[in-house]
mmCIF file of C-alpha atoms in Angstrom:
data_model
loop_
_atom_site.group_PDB
_atom_site.id
_atom_site.type_symbol
_atom_site.label_atom_id
_atom_site.label_comp_id
_atom_site.label_asym_id
_atom_site.label_seq_id
_atom_site.Cartn_x
_atom_site.Cartn_y
_atom_site.Cartn_z
ATOM 1 C CA MET A 1 8.296 72.942 209.585
ATOM 2 C CA PRO A 2 7.554 71.500 213.054
ATOM 3 C CA LEU A 3 10.041 69.128 214.621
ATOM 4 C CA GLY A 4 7.574 66.262 214.346
ATOM 5 C CA ASN A 5 7.367 66.704 210.575
ATOM 6 C CA TYR A 6 11.163 66.589 210.302
ATOM 7 C CA ALA A 7 11.191 63.366 212.319
ATOM 8 C CA SER A 8 8.469 61.770 210.203
ATOM 9 C CA THR A 9 10.237 62.828 206.982
ATOM 10 C CA LEU A 10 13.534 61.398 208.193
ATOM 11 C CA LYS A 11 11.767 58.177 209.214
ATOM 12 C CA TYR A 12 10.092 57.953 205.799
ATOM 13 C CA TYR A 13 13.383 58.203 203.907
ATOM 14 C CA ALA A 14 15.364 56.003 206.304
ATOM 15 C CA SER A 15 12.780 53.216 206.286
ATOM 16 C CA GLY A 16 12.247 53.603 202.542
ATOM 17 C CA ILE A 17 15.953 53.357 201.726
ATOM 18 C CA TYR A 18 16.294 50.338 204.019
ATOM 19 C CA ARG A 19 13.308 48.657 202.370
ATOM 20 C CA GLU A 20 14.643 49.305 198.857
ATOM 21 C CA LEU A 21 18.103 48.042 199.827
ATOM 22 C CA HIS A 22 16.486 44.871 201.152
ATOM 23 C CA ASN A 23 14.091 44.283 198.245
ATOM 24 C CA LYS A 24 16.400 45.192 195.339
ATOM 25 C CA ASP A 25 19.861 43.962 194.374
ATOM 26 C CA VAL A 26 21.419 47.354 195.083
ATOM 27 C CA PHE A 27 24.725 45.971 196.358
ATOM 28 C CA LEU A 28 25.078 43.705 193.329
ATOM 29 C CA TRP A 29 24.430 46.658 191.026
ATOM 30 C CA ALA A 30 27.085 48.652 192.889
ATOM 31 C CA GLN A 31 29.561 45.860 192.136
ATOM 32 C CA ALA A 32 28.697 46.055 188.431
ATOM 33 C CA ILE A 33 29.251 49.826 188.442
ATOM 34 C CA ALA A 34 32.549 49.405 190.294
ATOM 35 C CA PHE A 35 33.787 46.889 187.728
ATOM 36 C CA LYS A 36 32.961 49.234 184.844
ATOM 37 C CA ILE A 37 34.669 52.147 186.613
ATOM 38 C CA LEU A 38 37.848 50.113 187.096
ATOM 39 C CA VAL A 39 37.778 49.002 183.453
ATOM 40 C CA THR A 40 37.500 52.654 182.407
ATOM 41 C CA PHE A 41 40.672 53.429 184.375
ATOM 42 C CA ILE A 42 42.747 51.281 181.985
ATOM 43 C CA PRO A 43 42.327 53.454 178.844
ATOM 44 C CA LEU A 44 42.761 56.534 181.044
ATOM 45 C CA VAL A 45 46.203 55.239 181.985
ATOM 46 C CA VAL A 46 46.940 54.517 178.313
ATOM 47 C CA VAL A 47 45.914 58.053 177.290
ATOM 48 C CA GLY A 48 48.017 59.522 180.087
ATOM 49 C CA THR A 49 51.018 57.451 179.005
ATOM 50 C CA GLY A 50 50.646 58.611 175.413
ATOM 51 C CA LEU A 51 50.356 62.272 176.404
ATOM 52 C CA ILE A 52 53.406 62.046 178.657
ATOM 53 C CA ALA A 53 55.367 60.320 175.896
ATOM 54 C CA GLN A 54 54.526 63.145 173.484
ATOM 55 C CA THR A 55 56.178 65.631 175.835
ATOM 56 C CA ILE A 56 59.469 63.700 175.703
ATOM 57 C CA GLN A 57 61.795 65.174 173.126
ATOM 58 C CA PRO A 58 64.073 62.664 171.359
ATOM 59 C CA GLU A 59 67.274 64.411 172.437
ATOM 60 C CA ARG A 60 66.314 64.791 176.091
ATOM 61 C CA PRO A 61 66.286 61.178 177.393
ATOM 62 C CA SER A 62 70.037 60.721 176.942
ATOM 63 C CA ALA A 63 70.797 63.908 178.852
ATOM 64 C CA LEU A 64 68.398 62.994 181.625
ATOM 65 C CA ILE A 65 69.825 59.508 181.921
ATOM 66 C CA ASP A 66 73.395 60.796 181.969
ATOM 67 C CA LEU A 67 72.608 63.326 184.677
ATOM 68 C CA ILE A 68 70.289 61.354 186.929
ATOM 69 C CA ILE A 69 69.574 57.710 186.216
ATOM 70 C CA LYS A 70 73.096 56.712 185.205
ATOM 71 C CA THR A 71 74.230 57.284 188.774
ATOM 72 C CA PHE A 72 71.818 54.589 189.962
ATOM 73 C CA LEU A 73 71.853 52.105 187.061
ATOM 74 C CA PRO A 74 74.602 50.261 185.208
ATOM 75 C CA ASP A 75 75.494 51.478 181.717
ATOM 76 C CA TYR A 76 73.702 48.653 179.911
ATOM 77 C CA GLN A 77 70.463 49.311 181.806
ATOM 78 C CA SER A 78 70.747 53.029 181.133
ATOM 79 C CA GLY A 79 71.061 52.300 177.419
ATOM 80 C CA GLU A 80 67.997 50.062 177.500
ATOM 81 C CA LEU A 81 66.016 52.761 179.267
ATOM 82 C CA VAL A 82 67.065 55.388 176.711
ATOM 83 C CA GLU A 83 66.017 53.075 173.875
ATOM 84 C CA PHE A 84 62.691 52.377 175.580
ATOM 85 C CA LEU A 85 61.968 56.099 176.016
ATOM 86 C CA GLN A 86 62.787 56.747 172.373
ATOM 87 C CA GLN A 87 60.453 53.965 171.230
ATOM 88 C CA LEU A 88 57.762 55.257 173.573
ATOM 89 C CA GLN A 89 58.109 58.761 172.144
ATOM 90 C CA GLN A 90 57.870 57.467 168.571
ATOM 91 C CA ALA A 91 54.725 55.465 169.353
ATOM 92 C CA SER A 92 53.107 58.174 171.498
ATOM 93 C CA GLY A 93 50.619 59.185 168.792
ATOM 94 C CA THR A 94 49.436 55.619 168.257
ATOM 95 C CA ILE A 95 49.231 54.991 172.007
ATOM 96 C CA THR A 96 47.149 58.128 172.529
ATOM 97 C CA LEU A 97 44.801 57.252 169.644
ATOM 98 C CA ILE A 98 44.279 53.715 170.938
ATOM 99 C CA GLY A 99 43.674 55.088 174.423
ATOM 100 C CA VAL A 100 41.095 57.619 173.223
ATOM 101 C CA ILE A 101 39.197 54.994 171.208
ATOM 102 C CA SER A 102 39.286 52.545 174.119
ATOM 103 C CA LEU A 103 38.188 55.270 176.532
ATOM 104 C CA THR A 104 35.215 56.114 174.304
ATOM 105 C CA VAL A 105 34.123 52.473 174.180
ATOM 106 C CA THR A 106 34.587 51.811 177.902
ATOM 107 C CA ALA A 107 32.870 55.078 178.843
ATOM 108 C CA LYS A 108 29.911 54.099 176.671
ATOM 109 C CA THR A 109 29.682 50.682 178.350
ATOM 110 C CA LEU A 110 29.985 52.342 181.772
ATOM 111 C CA PHE A 111 27.001 54.578 181.116
ATOM 112 C CA ALA A 112 25.083 51.676 179.613
ATOM 113 C CA THR A 113 25.581 49.911 182.948
ATOM 114 C CA LEU A 114 24.516 53.033 184.852
ATOM 115 C CA ARG A 115 21.407 53.301 182.685
ATOM 116 C CA ALA A 116 20.538 49.645 183.299
ATOM 117 C CA VAL A 117 21.038 50.007 187.052
ATOM 118 C CA LEU A 118 18.927 53.158 187.270
ATOM 119 C CA ALA A 119 16.248 51.506 185.130
ATOM 120 C CA ASN A 120 16.004 48.770 187.764
ATOM 121 C CA ILE A 121 15.748 51.334 190.559
ATOM 122 C CA PHE A 122 13.181 53.529 188.778
ATOM 123 C CA ARG A 123 10.832 50.634 188.055
ATOM 124 C CA GLU A 124 7.450 52.080 188.969
ATOM 125 C CA GLU A 125 4.303 51.788 186.889
ATOM 126 C CA TRP A 126 4.838 55.218 185.324
ATOM 127 C CA HIS A 127 8.358 54.489 184.063
ATOM 128 C CA VAL A 128 9.106 53.363 180.497
ATOM 129 C CA HIS A 129 12.273 52.221 178.709
ATOM 130 C CA ARG A 130 14.152 53.690 175.756
ATOM 131 C CA SER A 131 14.377 51.926 172.435
ATOM 132 C CA PRO A 132 17.769 50.282 171.730
ATOM 133 C CA ILE A 133 18.819 53.010 169.276
ATOM 134 C CA ARG A 134 17.777 55.851 171.590
ATOM 135 C CA ALA A 135 19.504 54.115 174.490
ATOM 136 C CA TYR A 136 22.716 53.783 172.468
ATOM 137 C CA ILE A 137 22.680 57.481 171.555
ATOM 138 C CA PHE A 138 21.825 58.435 175.139
ATOM 139 C CA ASP A 139 24.822 56.495 176.485
ATOM 140 C CA PHE A 140 27.227 58.403 174.241
ATOM 141 C CA ARG A 141 25.570 61.699 175.118
ATOM 142 C CA MET A 142 25.857 61.119 178.860
ATOM 143 C CA ALA A 143 29.425 59.852 178.511
ATOM 144 C CA PHE A 144 30.514 63.127 176.910
ATOM 145 C CA GLN A 145 28.209 65.306 179.009
ATOM 146 C CA VAL A 146 29.090 63.909 182.438
ATOM 147 C CA GLY A 147 32.699 63.224 181.438
ATOM 148 C CA ALA A 148 33.237 66.826 180.348
ATOM 149 C CA PHE A 149 31.648 68.106 183.534
ATOM 150 C CA PHE A 150 33.773 65.729 185.626
ATOM 151 C CA VAL A 151 36.970 67.033 184.012
ATOM 152 C CA LEU A 152 35.748 70.610 184.454
ATOM 153 C CA SER A 153 35.027 70.005 188.130
ATOM 154 C CA ILE A 154 38.548 68.651 188.674
ATOM 155 C CA VAL A 155 40.080 71.680 186.931
ATOM 156 C CA ILE A 156 37.951 74.102 188.965
ATOM 157 C CA THR A 157 38.801 72.337 192.230
ATOM 158 C CA LEU A 158 42.532 72.388 191.464
ATOM 159 C CA PHE A 159 42.292 76.057 190.465
ATOM 160 C CA VAL A 160 40.604 76.971 193.755
ATOM 161 C CA GLN A 161 43.229 75.062 195.737
ATOM 162 C CA GLY A 162 46.010 76.796 193.816
ATOM 163 C CA LEU A 163 44.332 80.164 194.344
ATOM 164 C CA ASN A 164 44.173 79.480 198.075
ATOM 165 C CA THR A 165 47.890 78.683 198.189
ATOM 166 C CA SER A 166 48.767 81.759 196.117
ATOM 167 C CA ALA A 167 46.654 84.008 198.342
ATOM 168 C CA ILE A 168 48.372 82.710 201.480
ATOM 169 C CA GLU A 169 51.809 83.245 199.952
ATOM 170 C CA MET A 170 50.877 86.760 198.817
ATOM 171 C CA LEU A 171 49.603 87.686 202.285
ATOM 172 C CA SER A 172 52.803 86.314 203.789
ATOM 173 C CA GLU A 173 54.902 88.485 201.477
ATOM 174 C CA LEU A 174 52.817 91.558 202.350
ATOM 175 C CA GLY A 175 53.264 90.944 206.071
ATOM 176 C CA TYR A 176 49.693 89.828 206.818
ATOM 177 C CA GLU A 177 50.692 86.343 207.978
ATOM 178 C CA ASP A 178 49.061 85.106 211.210
ATOM 179 C CA THR A 179 46.635 88.023 211.396
ATOM 180 C CA TRP A 180 42.877 88.083 211.737
ATOM 181 C CA PHE A 181 42.606 89.007 208.055
ATOM 182 C CA SER A 182 44.739 86.090 206.861
ATOM 183 C CA ASP A 183 42.978 83.681 209.229
ATOM 184 C CA GLY A 184 39.574 84.865 208.011
ATOM 185 C CA LEU A 185 40.587 84.624 204.359
ATOM 186 C CA HIS A 186 42.055 81.167 204.907
ATOM 187 C CA GLY A 187 38.857 80.058 206.649
ATOM 188 C CA ALA A 188 36.735 81.432 203.806
ATOM 189 C CA PHE A 189 38.836 79.581 201.242
ATOM 190 C CA ARG A 190 38.612 76.405 203.312
ATOM 191 C CA TRP A 191 34.801 76.578 203.380
ATOM 192 C CA PHE A 192 34.691 77.475 199.699
ATOM 193 C CA ALA A 193 37.033 74.586 198.864
ATOM 194 C CA TRP A 194 34.604 72.257 200.681
ATOM 195 C CA LEU A 195 31.351 73.686 199.337
ATOM 196 C CA LEU A 196 32.487 73.926 195.708
ATOM 197 C CA PRO A 197 33.271 70.188 195.286
ATOM 198 C CA LEU A 198 29.998 69.416 197.088
ATOM 199 C CA LEU A 199 28.073 71.572 194.608
ATOM 200 C CA LEU A 200 29.910 70.114 191.610
ATOM 201 C CA SER A 201 29.290 66.559 192.852
ATOM 202 C CA ALA A 202 25.596 67.345 193.350
ATOM 203 C CA VAL A 203 25.326 68.669 189.782
ATOM 204 C CA MET A 204 27.087 65.565 188.437
ATOM 205 C CA PHE A 205 24.736 63.199 190.294
ATOM 206 C CA PHE A 206 21.761 65.364 189.283
ATOM 207 C CA GLN A 207 22.553 64.843 185.603
ATOM 208 C CA LEU A 208 22.570 61.065 186.017
ATOM 209 C CA ILE A 209 19.450 60.914 188.174
ATOM 210 C CA TYR A 210 17.409 63.487 186.238
ATOM 211 C CA PHE A 211 18.126 62.597 182.607
ATOM 212 C CA THR A 212 18.232 58.783 182.819
ATOM 213 C CA PRO A 213 14.679 57.791 183.884
ATOM 214 C CA ILE A 214 11.714 58.172 181.526
ATOM 215 C CA PRO A 215 9.756 60.216 182.351
ATOM 216 C CA LYS A 216 12.167 62.520 184.121
ATOM 217 C CA PRO A 217 11.579 62.813 187.862
ATOM 218 C CA PRO A 218 10.503 66.190 189.252
ATOM 219 C CA THR A 219 13.417 68.583 189.529
ATOM 220 C CA ARG A 220 13.029 68.812 193.295
ATOM 221 C CA SER A 221 13.078 65.020 193.586
ATOM 222 C CA ALA A 222 16.227 64.773 191.467
ATOM 223 C CA TRP A 223 17.958 67.449 193.543
ATOM 224 C CA THR A 224 16.991 65.610 196.735
ATOM 225 C CA GLY A 225 18.722 62.442 195.596
ATOM 226 C CA ALA A 226 21.667 64.350 194.126
ATOM 227 C CA ILE A 227 22.313 66.193 197.393
ATOM 228 C CA VAL A 228 22.090 62.956 199.391
ATOM 229 C CA ALA A 229 24.558 61.263 197.035
ATOM 230 C CA ALA A 230 26.885 64.287 196.990
ATOM 231 C CA CYS A 231 26.988 64.477 200.792
ATOM 232 C CA LEU A 232 27.799 60.767 201.087
ATOM 233 C CA TRP A 233 30.413 61.170 198.335
ATOM 234 C CA GLU A 234 32.143 64.154 199.971
ATOM 235 C CA ILE A 235 32.068 62.577 203.433
ATOM 236 C CA ALA A 236 33.952 59.545 202.107
ATOM 237 C CA LYS A 237 36.434 61.674 200.145
ATOM 238 C CA VAL A 238 38.005 62.965 203.366
ATOM 239 C CA PRO A 239 39.230 59.609 204.756
ATOM 240 C CA PHE A 240 40.100 58.369 201.261
ATOM 241 C CA THR A 241 42.251 61.438 200.578
ATOM 242 C CA MET A 242 43.927 61.075 203.962
ATOM 243 C CA TYR A 243 44.610 57.426 203.201
ATOM 244 C CA VAL A 244 46.195 58.141 199.806
ATOM 245 C CA THR A 245 48.292 61.040 201.079
ATOM 246 C CA ARG A 246 49.539 58.986 204.038
ATOM 247 C CA LEU A 247 50.128 55.783 202.106
ATOM 248 C CA ALA A 248 53.859 55.897 202.804
ATOM 249 C CA SER A 249 53.229 55.898 206.566
ATOM 250 C CA PHE A 250 51.788 52.369 206.328
ATOM 251 C CA GLN A 251 55.210 50.909 205.531
ATOM 252 C CA ASP A 252 55.753 50.062 209.197
ATOM 253 C CA THR A 253 52.363 48.382 209.666
ATOM 254 C CA TRP A 254 50.986 44.952 208.808
ATOM 255 C CA MET A 255 49.667 46.393 205.520
ATOM 256 C CA ALA A 256 53.253 46.781 204.279
ATOM 257 C CA ALA A 257 53.369 43.009 203.710
ATOM 258 C CA PHE A 258 50.956 43.419 200.785
ATOM 259 C CA GLY A 259 52.887 46.263 199.171
ATOM 260 C CA SER A 260 51.777 49.854 198.682
ATOM 261 C CA THR A 261 50.623 49.216 195.093
ATOM 262 C CA PHE A 262 48.296 46.402 196.146
ATOM 263 C CA VAL A 263 46.898 48.467 199.011
ATOM 264 C CA LEU A 264 46.303 51.418 196.666
ATOM 265 C CA ILE A 265 44.516 49.179 194.141
ATOM 266 C CA LEU A 266 42.382 47.776 196.960
ATOM 267 C CA ALA A 267 41.480 51.325 197.995
ATOM 268 C CA LEU A 268 40.488 52.181 194.406
ATOM 269 C CA VAL A 269 38.295 49.071 194.226
ATOM 270 C CA LEU A 270 36.535 49.984 197.465
ATOM 271 C CA TRP A 271 36.149 53.589 196.307
ATOM 272 C CA ALA A 272 34.628 52.501 192.987
ATOM 273 C CA TYR A 273 32.211 50.187 194.818
ATOM 274 C CA TYR A 274 31.267 52.932 197.254
ATOM 275 C CA SER A 275 30.691 55.344 194.361
ATOM 276 C CA GLY A 276 28.225 52.944 192.765
ATOM 277 C CA LEU A 277 26.485 52.427 196.100
ATOM 278 C CA VAL A 278 26.230 56.193 196.647
ATOM 279 C CA LEU A 279 24.605 56.660 193.234
ATOM 280 C CA ASN A 280 22.105 53.908 194.031
ATOM 281 C CA VAL A 281 21.198 55.413 197.412
ATOM 282 C CA GLY A 282 20.768 58.863 195.873
ATOM 283 C CA SER A 283 18.545 57.399 193.157
ATOM 284 C CA ILE A 284 16.439 55.633 195.787
ATOM 285 C CA ALA A 285 16.040 58.929 197.672
ATOM 286 C CA THR A 286 14.850 60.524 194.422
ATOM 287 C CA LEU A 287 12.392 57.680 193.852
ATOM 288 C CA LEU A 288 10.997 58.000 197.379
ATOM 289 C CA HIS A 289 10.537 61.751 196.989
ATOM 290 C CA GLU A 290 8.899 61.324 193.578
ATOM 291 C CA ARG A 291 6.647 58.537 194.868
ATOM 292 C CA LYS A 292 5.519 60.642 197.812
ATOM 293 C CA HIS A 293 4.972 63.647 195.536
ATOM 294 C CA ARG A 294 2.858 61.633 193.083
ATOM 295 C CA TYR A 295 0.751 59.916 195.750
ATOM 296 C CA ASP A 296 0.151 63.186 197.604
ATOM 297 C CA THR A 297 -0.914 64.834 194.336
ATOM 298 C CA GLU A 298 -3.249 61.976 193.417
ATOM 299 C CA SER A 299 -4.813 61.875 196.892
ATOM 300 C CA ALA A 300 -5.328 65.648 197.050
ATOM 301 C CA PRO A 301 -8.977 66.674 196.586
ATOM 302 C CA ALA A 302 -9.783 68.208 193.226
ATOM 303 C CA LEU A 303 -10.733 71.877 193.169
ATOM 304 C CA GLU A 304 -14.226 72.567 191.935
#
């Protein structure tokens, strides 16, 4: 493709995204998505608490308190903590069940919000809406489909990171540390660890962008928006990860006055808002590609 075509294509998408951001309430929709994401975090914490409580054996808290916590707390506080852990362990099944039910409901409402937002973005003359019953079933389907893929992507990413660490340790034990082979292998793992999350993020965004509108956009159009969203997502993950991992270093700055918990919550709010905005921008890129594809097809001369 000539350089002029690349420039015109870039201008088409840049001006189109700017126009859609100006004409549609994209930023307001991103706030709605962010709110639903934060609400979904609450049952996730409840489920995590229940699962952790199930791993606590009734006889272990006393031993742990006697060995560790009792050195830092008075006896009466240690006793209260032991009693609390025992009650938490006894109620772990109920806590987990409540968390799972709440997570199912909040996940359904999250995807209902995503569906409503995408319906407002994909609002051309060829788009139609689902019936209430079909929309309800679709929300549950996407909640399980995208949720399962999201969990799978986290597991795969953690596995690759662990494999990278294990490979480095194995090479060090074999005497290949600081050699061209170890440097090359480490570089390959570093690129793979960057490309794999990018691919998984693109697939996740593709599912939302491709399956939600009716009719479905062309596959190429959906991949265009998914790749745009995935790139924006991965670019922002780098500073966000650095911020979270270096949260303790902010204790000596002006941000310490707000407390690390407040600053972390603020970061999660901004990340949730940015995630919604990224999905909207990717969907707009898909719409622009689909619109151009349809108009070019309609304006093409018919073959006799």
